[in-house]
XYZ file of C-alpha atoms in Angstrom:
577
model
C 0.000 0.000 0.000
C 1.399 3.472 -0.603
C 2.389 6.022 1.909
C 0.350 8.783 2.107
C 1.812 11.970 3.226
C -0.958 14.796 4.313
C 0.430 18.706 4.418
C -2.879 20.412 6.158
C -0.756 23.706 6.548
C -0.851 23.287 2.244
C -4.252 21.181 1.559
C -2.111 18.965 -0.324
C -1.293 15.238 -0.228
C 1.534 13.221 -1.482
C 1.528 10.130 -2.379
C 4.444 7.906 -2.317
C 5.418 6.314 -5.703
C 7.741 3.521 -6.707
C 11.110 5.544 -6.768
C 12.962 6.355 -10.005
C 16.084 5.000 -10.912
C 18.493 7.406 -12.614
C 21.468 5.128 -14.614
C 24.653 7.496 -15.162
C 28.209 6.823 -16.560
C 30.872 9.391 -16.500
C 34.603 10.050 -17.964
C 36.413 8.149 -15.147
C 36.916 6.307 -11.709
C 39.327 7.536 -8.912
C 40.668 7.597 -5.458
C 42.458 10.286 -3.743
C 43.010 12.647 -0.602
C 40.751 15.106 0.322
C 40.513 19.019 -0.866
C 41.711 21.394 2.045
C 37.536 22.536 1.584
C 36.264 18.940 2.021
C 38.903 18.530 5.273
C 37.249 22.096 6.829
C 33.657 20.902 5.698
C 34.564 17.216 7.441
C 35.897 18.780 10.865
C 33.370 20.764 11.110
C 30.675 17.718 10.450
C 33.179 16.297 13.489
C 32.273 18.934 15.627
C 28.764 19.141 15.345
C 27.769 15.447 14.993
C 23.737 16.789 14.816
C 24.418 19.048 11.719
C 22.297 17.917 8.944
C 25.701 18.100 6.211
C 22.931 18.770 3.401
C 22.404 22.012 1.193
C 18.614 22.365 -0.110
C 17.804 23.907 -3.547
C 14.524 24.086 -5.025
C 14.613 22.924 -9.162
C 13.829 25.672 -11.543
C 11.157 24.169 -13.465
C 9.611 25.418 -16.729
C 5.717 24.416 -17.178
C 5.041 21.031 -18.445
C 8.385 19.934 -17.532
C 8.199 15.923 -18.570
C 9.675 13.770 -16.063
C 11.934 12.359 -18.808
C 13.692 15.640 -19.233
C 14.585 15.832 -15.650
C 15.993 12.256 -15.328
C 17.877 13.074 -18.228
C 19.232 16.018 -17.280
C 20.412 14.288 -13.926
C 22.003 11.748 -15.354
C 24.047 14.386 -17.540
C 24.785 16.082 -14.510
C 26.204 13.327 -12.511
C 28.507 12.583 -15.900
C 29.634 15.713 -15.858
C 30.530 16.291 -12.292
C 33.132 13.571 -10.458
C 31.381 15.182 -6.869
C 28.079 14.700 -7.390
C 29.285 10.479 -7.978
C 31.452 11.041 -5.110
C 31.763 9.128 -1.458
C 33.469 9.716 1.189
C 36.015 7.911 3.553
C 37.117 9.592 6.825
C 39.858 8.109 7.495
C 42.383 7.283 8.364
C 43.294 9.088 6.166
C 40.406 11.118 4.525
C 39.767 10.107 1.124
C 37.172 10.642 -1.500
C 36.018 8.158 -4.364
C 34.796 8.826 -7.905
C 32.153 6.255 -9.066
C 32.612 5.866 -13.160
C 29.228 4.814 -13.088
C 25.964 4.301 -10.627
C 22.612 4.630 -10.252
C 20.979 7.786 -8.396
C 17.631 6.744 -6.638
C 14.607 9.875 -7.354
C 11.696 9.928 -5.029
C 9.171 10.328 -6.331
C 5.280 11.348 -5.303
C 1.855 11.857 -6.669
C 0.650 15.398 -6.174
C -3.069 14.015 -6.931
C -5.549 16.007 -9.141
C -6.329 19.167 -7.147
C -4.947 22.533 -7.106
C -1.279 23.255 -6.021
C 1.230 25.553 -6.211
C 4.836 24.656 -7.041
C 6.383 26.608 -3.501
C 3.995 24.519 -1.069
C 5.080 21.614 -3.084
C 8.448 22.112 -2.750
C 8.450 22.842 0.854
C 6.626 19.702 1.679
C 9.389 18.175 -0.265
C 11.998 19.427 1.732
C 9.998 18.126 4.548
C 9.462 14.574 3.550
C 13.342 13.999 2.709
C 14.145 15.550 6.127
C 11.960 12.428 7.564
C 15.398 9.755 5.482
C 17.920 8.736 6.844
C 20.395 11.756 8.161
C 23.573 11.981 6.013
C 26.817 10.003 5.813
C 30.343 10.794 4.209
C 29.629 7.031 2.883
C 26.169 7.383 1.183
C 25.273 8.860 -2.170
C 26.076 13.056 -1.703
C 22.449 13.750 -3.852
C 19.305 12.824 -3.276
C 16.056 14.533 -4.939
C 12.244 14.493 -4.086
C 9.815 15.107 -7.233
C 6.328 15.999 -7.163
C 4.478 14.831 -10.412
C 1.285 14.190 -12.181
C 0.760 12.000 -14.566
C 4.338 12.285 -17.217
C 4.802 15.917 -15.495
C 7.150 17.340 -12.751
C 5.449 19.912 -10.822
C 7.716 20.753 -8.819
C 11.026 19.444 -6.969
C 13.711 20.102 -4.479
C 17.374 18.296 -4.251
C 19.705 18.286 -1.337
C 23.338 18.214 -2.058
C 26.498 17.275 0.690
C 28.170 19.795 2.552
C 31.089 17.833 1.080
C 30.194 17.521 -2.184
C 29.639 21.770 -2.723
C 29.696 25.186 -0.775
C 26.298 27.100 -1.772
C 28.351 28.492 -5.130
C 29.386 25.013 -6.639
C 25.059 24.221 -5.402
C 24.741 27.406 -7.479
C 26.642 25.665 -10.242
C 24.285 22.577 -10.330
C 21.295 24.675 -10.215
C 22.134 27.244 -13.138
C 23.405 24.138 -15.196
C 19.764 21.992 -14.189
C 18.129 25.008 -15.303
C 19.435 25.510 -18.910
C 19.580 21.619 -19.381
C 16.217 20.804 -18.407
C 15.106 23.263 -20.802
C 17.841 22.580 -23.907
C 17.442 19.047 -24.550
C 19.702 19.322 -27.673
C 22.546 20.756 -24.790
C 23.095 17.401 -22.826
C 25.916 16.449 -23.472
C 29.334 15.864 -20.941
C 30.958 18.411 -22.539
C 34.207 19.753 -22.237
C 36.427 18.136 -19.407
C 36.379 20.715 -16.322
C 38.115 21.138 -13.255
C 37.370 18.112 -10.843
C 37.125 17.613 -7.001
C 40.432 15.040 -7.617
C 42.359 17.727 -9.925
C 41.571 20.131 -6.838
C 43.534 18.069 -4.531
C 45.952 17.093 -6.015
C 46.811 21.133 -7.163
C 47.102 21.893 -3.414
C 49.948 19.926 -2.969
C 51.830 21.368 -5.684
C 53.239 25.266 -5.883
C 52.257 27.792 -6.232
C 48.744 26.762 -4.077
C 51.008 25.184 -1.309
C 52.813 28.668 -0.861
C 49.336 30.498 -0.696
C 48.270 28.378 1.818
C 51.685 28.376 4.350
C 50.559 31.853 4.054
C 47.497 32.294 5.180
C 48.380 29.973 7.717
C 50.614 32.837 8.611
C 48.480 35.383 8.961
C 46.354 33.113 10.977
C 48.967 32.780 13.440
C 49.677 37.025 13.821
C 45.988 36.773 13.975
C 45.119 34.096 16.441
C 48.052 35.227 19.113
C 45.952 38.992 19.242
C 41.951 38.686 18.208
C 39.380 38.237 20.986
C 38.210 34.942 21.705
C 34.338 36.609 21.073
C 34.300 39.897 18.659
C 30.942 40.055 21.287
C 30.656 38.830 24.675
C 27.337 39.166 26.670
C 26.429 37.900 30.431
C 24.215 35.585 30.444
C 20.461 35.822 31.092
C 19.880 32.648 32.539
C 17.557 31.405 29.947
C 18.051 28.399 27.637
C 20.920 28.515 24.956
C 19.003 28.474 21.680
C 19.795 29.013 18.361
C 17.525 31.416 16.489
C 17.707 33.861 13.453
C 16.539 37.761 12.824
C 16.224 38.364 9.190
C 15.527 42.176 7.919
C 14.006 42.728 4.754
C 14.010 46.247 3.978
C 13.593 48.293 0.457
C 14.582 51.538 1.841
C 18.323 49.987 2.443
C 18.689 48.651 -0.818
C 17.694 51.840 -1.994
C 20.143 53.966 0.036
C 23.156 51.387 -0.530
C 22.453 51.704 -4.221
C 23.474 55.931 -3.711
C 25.897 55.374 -1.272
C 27.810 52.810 -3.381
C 27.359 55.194 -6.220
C 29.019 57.863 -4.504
C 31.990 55.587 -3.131
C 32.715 53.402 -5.851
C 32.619 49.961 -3.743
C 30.095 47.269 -4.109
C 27.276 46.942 -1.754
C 28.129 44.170 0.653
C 31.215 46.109 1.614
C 28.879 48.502 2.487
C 27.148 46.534 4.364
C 30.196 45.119 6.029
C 31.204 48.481 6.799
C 28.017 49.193 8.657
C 28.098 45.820 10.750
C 32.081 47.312 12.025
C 30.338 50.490 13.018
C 27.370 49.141 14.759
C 29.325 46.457 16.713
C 32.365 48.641 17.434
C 30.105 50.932 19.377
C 28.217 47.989 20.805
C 31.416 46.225 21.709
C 33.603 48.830 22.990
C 36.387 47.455 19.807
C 38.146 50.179 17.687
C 39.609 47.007 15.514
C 37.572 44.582 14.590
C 39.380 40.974 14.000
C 36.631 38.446 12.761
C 36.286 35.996 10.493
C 34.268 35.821 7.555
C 33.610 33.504 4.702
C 36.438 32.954 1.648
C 34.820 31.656 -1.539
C 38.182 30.699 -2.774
C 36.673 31.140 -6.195
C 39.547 33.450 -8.522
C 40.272 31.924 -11.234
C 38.813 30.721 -14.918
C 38.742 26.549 -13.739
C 36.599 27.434 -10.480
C 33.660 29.457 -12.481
C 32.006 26.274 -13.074
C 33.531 24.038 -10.361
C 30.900 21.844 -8.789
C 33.443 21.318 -5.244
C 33.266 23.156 -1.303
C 36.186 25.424 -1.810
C 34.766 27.935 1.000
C 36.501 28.272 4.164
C 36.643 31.112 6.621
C 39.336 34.010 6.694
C 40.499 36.608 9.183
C 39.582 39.794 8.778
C 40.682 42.611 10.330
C 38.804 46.340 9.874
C 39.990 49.367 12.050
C 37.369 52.154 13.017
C 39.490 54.183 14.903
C 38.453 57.767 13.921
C 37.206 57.458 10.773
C 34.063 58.578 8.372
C 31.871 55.988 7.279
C 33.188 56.550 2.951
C 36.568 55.204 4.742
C 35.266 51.964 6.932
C 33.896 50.875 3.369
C 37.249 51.614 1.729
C 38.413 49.542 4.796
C 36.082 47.078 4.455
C 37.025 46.245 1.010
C 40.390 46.372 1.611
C 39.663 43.403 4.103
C 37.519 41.377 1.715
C 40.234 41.284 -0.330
C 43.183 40.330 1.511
C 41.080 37.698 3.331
C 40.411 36.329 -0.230
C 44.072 35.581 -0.449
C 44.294 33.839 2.341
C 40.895 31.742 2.582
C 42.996 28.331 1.573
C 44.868 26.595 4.272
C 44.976 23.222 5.904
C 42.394 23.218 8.800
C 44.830 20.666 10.512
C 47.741 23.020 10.697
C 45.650 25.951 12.153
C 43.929 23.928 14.433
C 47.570 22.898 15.772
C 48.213 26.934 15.566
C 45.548 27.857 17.452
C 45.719 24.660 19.711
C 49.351 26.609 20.886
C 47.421 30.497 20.798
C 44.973 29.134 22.997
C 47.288 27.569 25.541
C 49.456 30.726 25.815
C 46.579 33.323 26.690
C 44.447 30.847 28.093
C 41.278 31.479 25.920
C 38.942 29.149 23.227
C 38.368 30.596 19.639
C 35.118 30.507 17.846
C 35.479 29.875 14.262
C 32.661 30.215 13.177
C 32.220 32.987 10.614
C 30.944 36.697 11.759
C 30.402 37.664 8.078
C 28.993 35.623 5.176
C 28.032 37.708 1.896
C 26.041 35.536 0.024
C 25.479 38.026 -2.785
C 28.083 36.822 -4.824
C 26.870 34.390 -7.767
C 23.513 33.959 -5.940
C 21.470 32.939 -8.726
C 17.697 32.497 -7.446
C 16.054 33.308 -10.782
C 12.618 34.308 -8.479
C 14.190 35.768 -5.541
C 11.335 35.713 -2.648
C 8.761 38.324 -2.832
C 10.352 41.537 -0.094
C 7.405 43.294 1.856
C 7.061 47.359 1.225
C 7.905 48.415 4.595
C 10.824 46.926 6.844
C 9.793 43.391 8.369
C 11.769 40.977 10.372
C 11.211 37.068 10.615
C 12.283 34.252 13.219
C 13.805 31.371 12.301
C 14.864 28.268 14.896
C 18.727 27.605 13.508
C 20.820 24.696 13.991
C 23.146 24.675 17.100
C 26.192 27.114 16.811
C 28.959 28.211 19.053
C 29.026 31.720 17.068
C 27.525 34.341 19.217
C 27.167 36.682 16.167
C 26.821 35.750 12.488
C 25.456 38.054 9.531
C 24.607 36.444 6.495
C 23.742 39.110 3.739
C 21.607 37.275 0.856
C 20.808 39.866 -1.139
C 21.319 43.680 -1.709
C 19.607 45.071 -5.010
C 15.776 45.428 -4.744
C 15.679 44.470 -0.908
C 18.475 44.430 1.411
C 18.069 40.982 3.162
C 20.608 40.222 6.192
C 19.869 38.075 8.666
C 21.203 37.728 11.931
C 21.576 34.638 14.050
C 22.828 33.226 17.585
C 23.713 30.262 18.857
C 23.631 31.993 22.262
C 19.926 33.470 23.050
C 20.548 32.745 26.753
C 23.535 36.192 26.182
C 21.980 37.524 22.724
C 17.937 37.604 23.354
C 15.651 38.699 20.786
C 15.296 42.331 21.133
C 19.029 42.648 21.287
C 18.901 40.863 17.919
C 16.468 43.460 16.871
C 18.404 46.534 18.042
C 21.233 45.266 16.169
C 19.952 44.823 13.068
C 17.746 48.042 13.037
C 20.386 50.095 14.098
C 22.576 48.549 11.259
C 19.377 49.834 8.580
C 19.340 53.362 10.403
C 22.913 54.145 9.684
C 22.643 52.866 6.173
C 19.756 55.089 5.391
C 21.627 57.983 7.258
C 25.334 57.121 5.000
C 23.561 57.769 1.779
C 22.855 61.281 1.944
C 26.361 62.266 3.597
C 30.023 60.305 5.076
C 29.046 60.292 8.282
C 31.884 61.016 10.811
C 32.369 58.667 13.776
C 30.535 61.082 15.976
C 27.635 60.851 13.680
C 27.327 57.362 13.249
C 27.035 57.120 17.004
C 24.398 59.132 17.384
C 22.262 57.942 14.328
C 22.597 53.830 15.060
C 21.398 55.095 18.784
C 22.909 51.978 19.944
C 24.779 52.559 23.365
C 28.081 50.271 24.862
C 26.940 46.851 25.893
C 25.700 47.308 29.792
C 28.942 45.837 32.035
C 29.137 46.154 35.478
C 32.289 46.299 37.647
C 32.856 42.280 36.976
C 33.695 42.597 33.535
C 37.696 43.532 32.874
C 39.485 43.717 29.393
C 42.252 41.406 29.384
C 44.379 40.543 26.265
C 41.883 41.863 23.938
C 38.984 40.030 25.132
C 35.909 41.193 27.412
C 35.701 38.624 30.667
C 33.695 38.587 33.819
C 36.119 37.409 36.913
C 33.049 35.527 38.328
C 32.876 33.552 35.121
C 36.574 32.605 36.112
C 36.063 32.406 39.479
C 33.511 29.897 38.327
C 35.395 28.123 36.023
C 38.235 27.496 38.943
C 35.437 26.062 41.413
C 34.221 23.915 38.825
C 37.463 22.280 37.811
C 39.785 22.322 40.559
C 36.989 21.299 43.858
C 37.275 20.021 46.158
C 40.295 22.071 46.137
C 39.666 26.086 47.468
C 41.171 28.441 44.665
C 40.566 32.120 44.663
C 41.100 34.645 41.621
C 41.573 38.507 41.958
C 41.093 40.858 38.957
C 44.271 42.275 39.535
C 47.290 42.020 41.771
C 50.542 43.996 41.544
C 49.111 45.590 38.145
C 49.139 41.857 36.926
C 45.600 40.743 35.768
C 43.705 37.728 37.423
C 46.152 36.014 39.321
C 45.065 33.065 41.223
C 45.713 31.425 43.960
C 44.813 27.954 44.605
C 45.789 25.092 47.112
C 48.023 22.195 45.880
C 46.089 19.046 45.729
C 47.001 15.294 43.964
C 45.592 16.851 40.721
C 47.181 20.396 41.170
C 51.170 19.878 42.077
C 52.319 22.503 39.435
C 50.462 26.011 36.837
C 51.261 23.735 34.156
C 48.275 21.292 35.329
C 46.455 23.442 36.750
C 45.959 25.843 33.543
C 45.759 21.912 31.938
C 42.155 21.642 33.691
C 40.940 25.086 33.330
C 41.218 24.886 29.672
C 39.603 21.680 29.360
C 36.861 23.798 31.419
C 36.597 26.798 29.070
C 34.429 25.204 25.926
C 31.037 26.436 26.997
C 32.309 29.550 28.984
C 32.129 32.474 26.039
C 32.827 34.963 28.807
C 35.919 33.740 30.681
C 39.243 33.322 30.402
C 42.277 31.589 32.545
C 44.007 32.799 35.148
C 46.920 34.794 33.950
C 49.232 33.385 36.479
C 48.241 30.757 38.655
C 50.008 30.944 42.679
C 49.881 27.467 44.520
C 50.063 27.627 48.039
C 48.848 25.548 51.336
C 45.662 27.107 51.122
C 44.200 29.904 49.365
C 43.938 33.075 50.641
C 40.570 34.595 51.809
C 41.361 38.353 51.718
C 43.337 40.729 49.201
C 45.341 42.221 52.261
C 46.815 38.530 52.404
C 48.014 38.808 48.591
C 52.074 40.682 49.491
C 52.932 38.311 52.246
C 52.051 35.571 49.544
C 53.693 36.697 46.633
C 56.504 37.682 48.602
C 57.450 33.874 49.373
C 59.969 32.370 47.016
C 59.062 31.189 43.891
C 59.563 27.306 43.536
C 59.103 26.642 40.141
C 58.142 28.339 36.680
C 54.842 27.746 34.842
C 54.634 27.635 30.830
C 53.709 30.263 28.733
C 51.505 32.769 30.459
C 50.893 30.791 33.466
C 53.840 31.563 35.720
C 55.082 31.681 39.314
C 54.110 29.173 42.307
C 55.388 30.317 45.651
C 54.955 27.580 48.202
């Protein structure tokens, strides 16, 4: 008996039909190592074990689209690109396969005889494939839902693997589906193009292996002076959920349309340069260092590369003093040098910033603060942008990011959304104050450069509320409870007691030895193993083991005034006994 699927939020129903077996046979067969975008895309899969590691794109289908012209156009898809026949091994070591040949399995369902429209359709699409199996390195990376009637295709949604593409090689499939499907006299193989295996094996070769030992560079300069958290928040006690703010707004597109006519940069530097402003003043950060999003995507061979070549980049954009006409300058001057060093080996920086974190006793989010989707987006119907300026609330997967901007488009409607994975320190109306303060300055830049002074004044955003437990050490925002928190948790039963500052030295604790605690070097061992889900502390700076801690500040010269007994590593010096 069929499955029958019921969408009462539509007034549609599905029914389930014998699935469609799509027969392909491409070029050539072969093993090798893994792009440096695959490794990033696989570590990050490792770290969030509940991510989904699919990308969802809706088919652009013409009327009367027969079901044959899709199939075939698949199957002259998965000829043409080595990734979308690709599986995945992960390791030891990482590898990824090329299947010469293979079948791809199409559900398929009956969208009955009533009334529909192709958008519900597709959503419920989406939904049904998000009730398979969740994904694996070692399963097919596509898989496709069609709605049909009779010999037509009414509508239809695939979902490609995080490993398989970044959203511009999906971009790649989807213009390429979308001319094919259409063209029947057009599918053909074609020309051989750059593959997934050719990828990988250029890496290893100069002059790519230079460019990346160089950005791993300027990831270490980087990663030994950026804050842990561009933002840092207390938190309000209430559950850490991931949500979304996006703003859709007319008026912005409209007034980044004169203001990038009057500066001569594109918009989502403008953009960019807005998001520095806003979070400069909210943040209390003349220099912002943040990541954002590389597409790696410079040269003739990538145009049309169906591959996950995106990784994220540090950029840096200084505010100090200047007119809004310069943060964009400075703001494009950032894009580009973090496009030129957005290829690396996510091994070797881990290892990097394994060593940064040790030394100043802090854990890095790497998760992106900036990700312009603008570039090659290639919705044909972009979604219909209300008159006046709305916002709308999306759930999001889990994220340690406690900021990221996405900007999806910037032409008719400015559309930026905003996201958390920390509501319990970023709530909803701070969401909301961010982003609308972000639209008033851009409204305000288009008439007039806006000095610093200005810009203040117009976003009406003030300096994040701290009280007298927050301190500013190495760069990064901390509350001393948080530590003092942090050293009850790990070191009890042992007493341990830190003090924002002693001698002019910054939290310096002082802790009882114990069988776990005989020297800094273990001691700063189990407060970093402590620090994961602690966004708003930091180590001690130098850790003093005594008999017993010390209960009162007046104690702290007759204690540092012992002789020292040994040295800690790195940061984490001095134990007087």
């Amino acid at each position: 008996m069929p499955n029958v699927f019921t969408a009462l939020t539509h007034e549609l129903t599905l029914t389930e039909c014998e699935p469609i077996v799509v027969p392909f046979q491409g070029d050539r067969a072969g093993d090798g190592p893994l792009t440096l975008g695959q490794l990033n895309i696989l570590r990050w899969l490792d770290g969030f074990p509940d991510a989904h590691g699919w990308m969802r794109w809706a088919l652009e289908l013409p009327e009367g689209t027969e079901l044959d012209d899709v199939t075939e156009t698949f199957a002259v898809l998965l000829a043409r690109h080595e990734g979308l026949r690709s599986t995945y091994a992960t390791g030891p070591p990482p590898a990824q396969r090329v299947a010469a040949a293979g079948e791809l399995i199409i559900h398929r369902f009956d969208a009955g005889a009533g009334p529909v429209e192709s958008a519900a359709l597709a959503a419920e699409l989406g939904t049904l494939l998000d009730t398979r199996p969740p994904y694996s390195p070692k399963t097919h990376p596509l898989r496709v839902a069609l709605a049909t009637r009779g010999g037509k295709v009414l509508a239809g949604v695939m979902d490609l693997s995080h490993l398989t593409a970044d959203f511009l090689g999906l971009a790649v499939f989807g213009r390429e589906f979308a001319h094919l499907v259409r063209h029947p006299a057009e599918r053909e193989i074609g020309q051989a193009r750059h593959q997934p295996l050719d990828q990988a094996w250029a890496e290893r070769r100069p002059p790519l292996a230079r460019r990346t030992a160089s950005a791993l560079a300027l990831w270490e300069s980087v990663l030994n002076r950026a804050p842990h958290h561009l933002y840092t928040a207390a938190s309000t006690g209430s559950p850490r959920d991931s949500v979304a703010a996006e703003l859709c707004s007319q008026a912005a597109a409209t007034a980044l349309a004169e203001t990038e006519a009057r500066v001569g940069f594109g918009r989502p530097a403008i953009v960019l340069a807005a998001i520095c402003a806003v979070l400069s003043q909210r943040t209390g950060h003349s220099a912002g260092d943040f990541l954002t999003l590389s597409s790696n995507r410079y040269d003739s061979r990538s145009a049309d590369y169906l591959g996950t070549l995106v990784q994220s980049a540090p950029m840096r954009v200084d505010l100090e003093s200047m007119s809004f006409d310069r943060c964009v300058h400075q703001a494009w001057l950032a894009t580009v040098k973090a496009g030129k060093h957005g290829i690396y080996d996510v091994e070797k920086r881990s290892q990097i910033a394994g060593r940064a974190e040790h030394r100043r006793g802090v854990r890095f989010c790497f998760e992106p603060l900036f990700n312009n989707l603008v570039v090659g987006r290639l919705d044909s119907q972009p979604p219909e942008a209300p008159a006046e300026t709305a916002l709308t609330w999306t759930p999001m997967v889990e994220t340690d990011v406690m900021l990221r901007f996405d900007l999806f488009a910037a032409e008719e409607t400015l559309r930026l959304r905003l996201w958390t994975g920390h509501l319990d320190r970023v709530p909803r109306d701070e969401l909301e104050r961010i982003l609308l303060a972000i639209e008033r300055l851009l409204l305000s830049a288009a008439s007039e450069d806006l000095s610093r002074p200005r810009m203040d004044e117009v976003t009406g955003l003030g300096p994040l509320p701290r009280d007298g437990d927050w301190l500013l050490v190495d760069s990064c925002w901390i509350q001393v409870g948080e530590v003092q928190r942090l050293l009850d948790e790990v070191l009890t039963p042992l007493p341990a007691r830190v003090f924002p500052e002693v001698r002019g030295e910054p939290l310096v604790a002082f802790l009882a030895r114990g069988p776990r605690v005989r020297s800094a070097e273990e001691a700063h061992a189990l407060c970093m193993e402590g620090l994961r889900r602690r966004p708003t502390a930091m180590t001690p700076r130098r850790y003093v083991l005594c008999d017993h801690a010390p209960d009162d500040v007046s104690d702290l010269d007759a204690w540092l005034d012992r002789p020292v007994v040994a040295e800690g590593a790195g940061r984490t010096t001095g134990q007087p006994g």
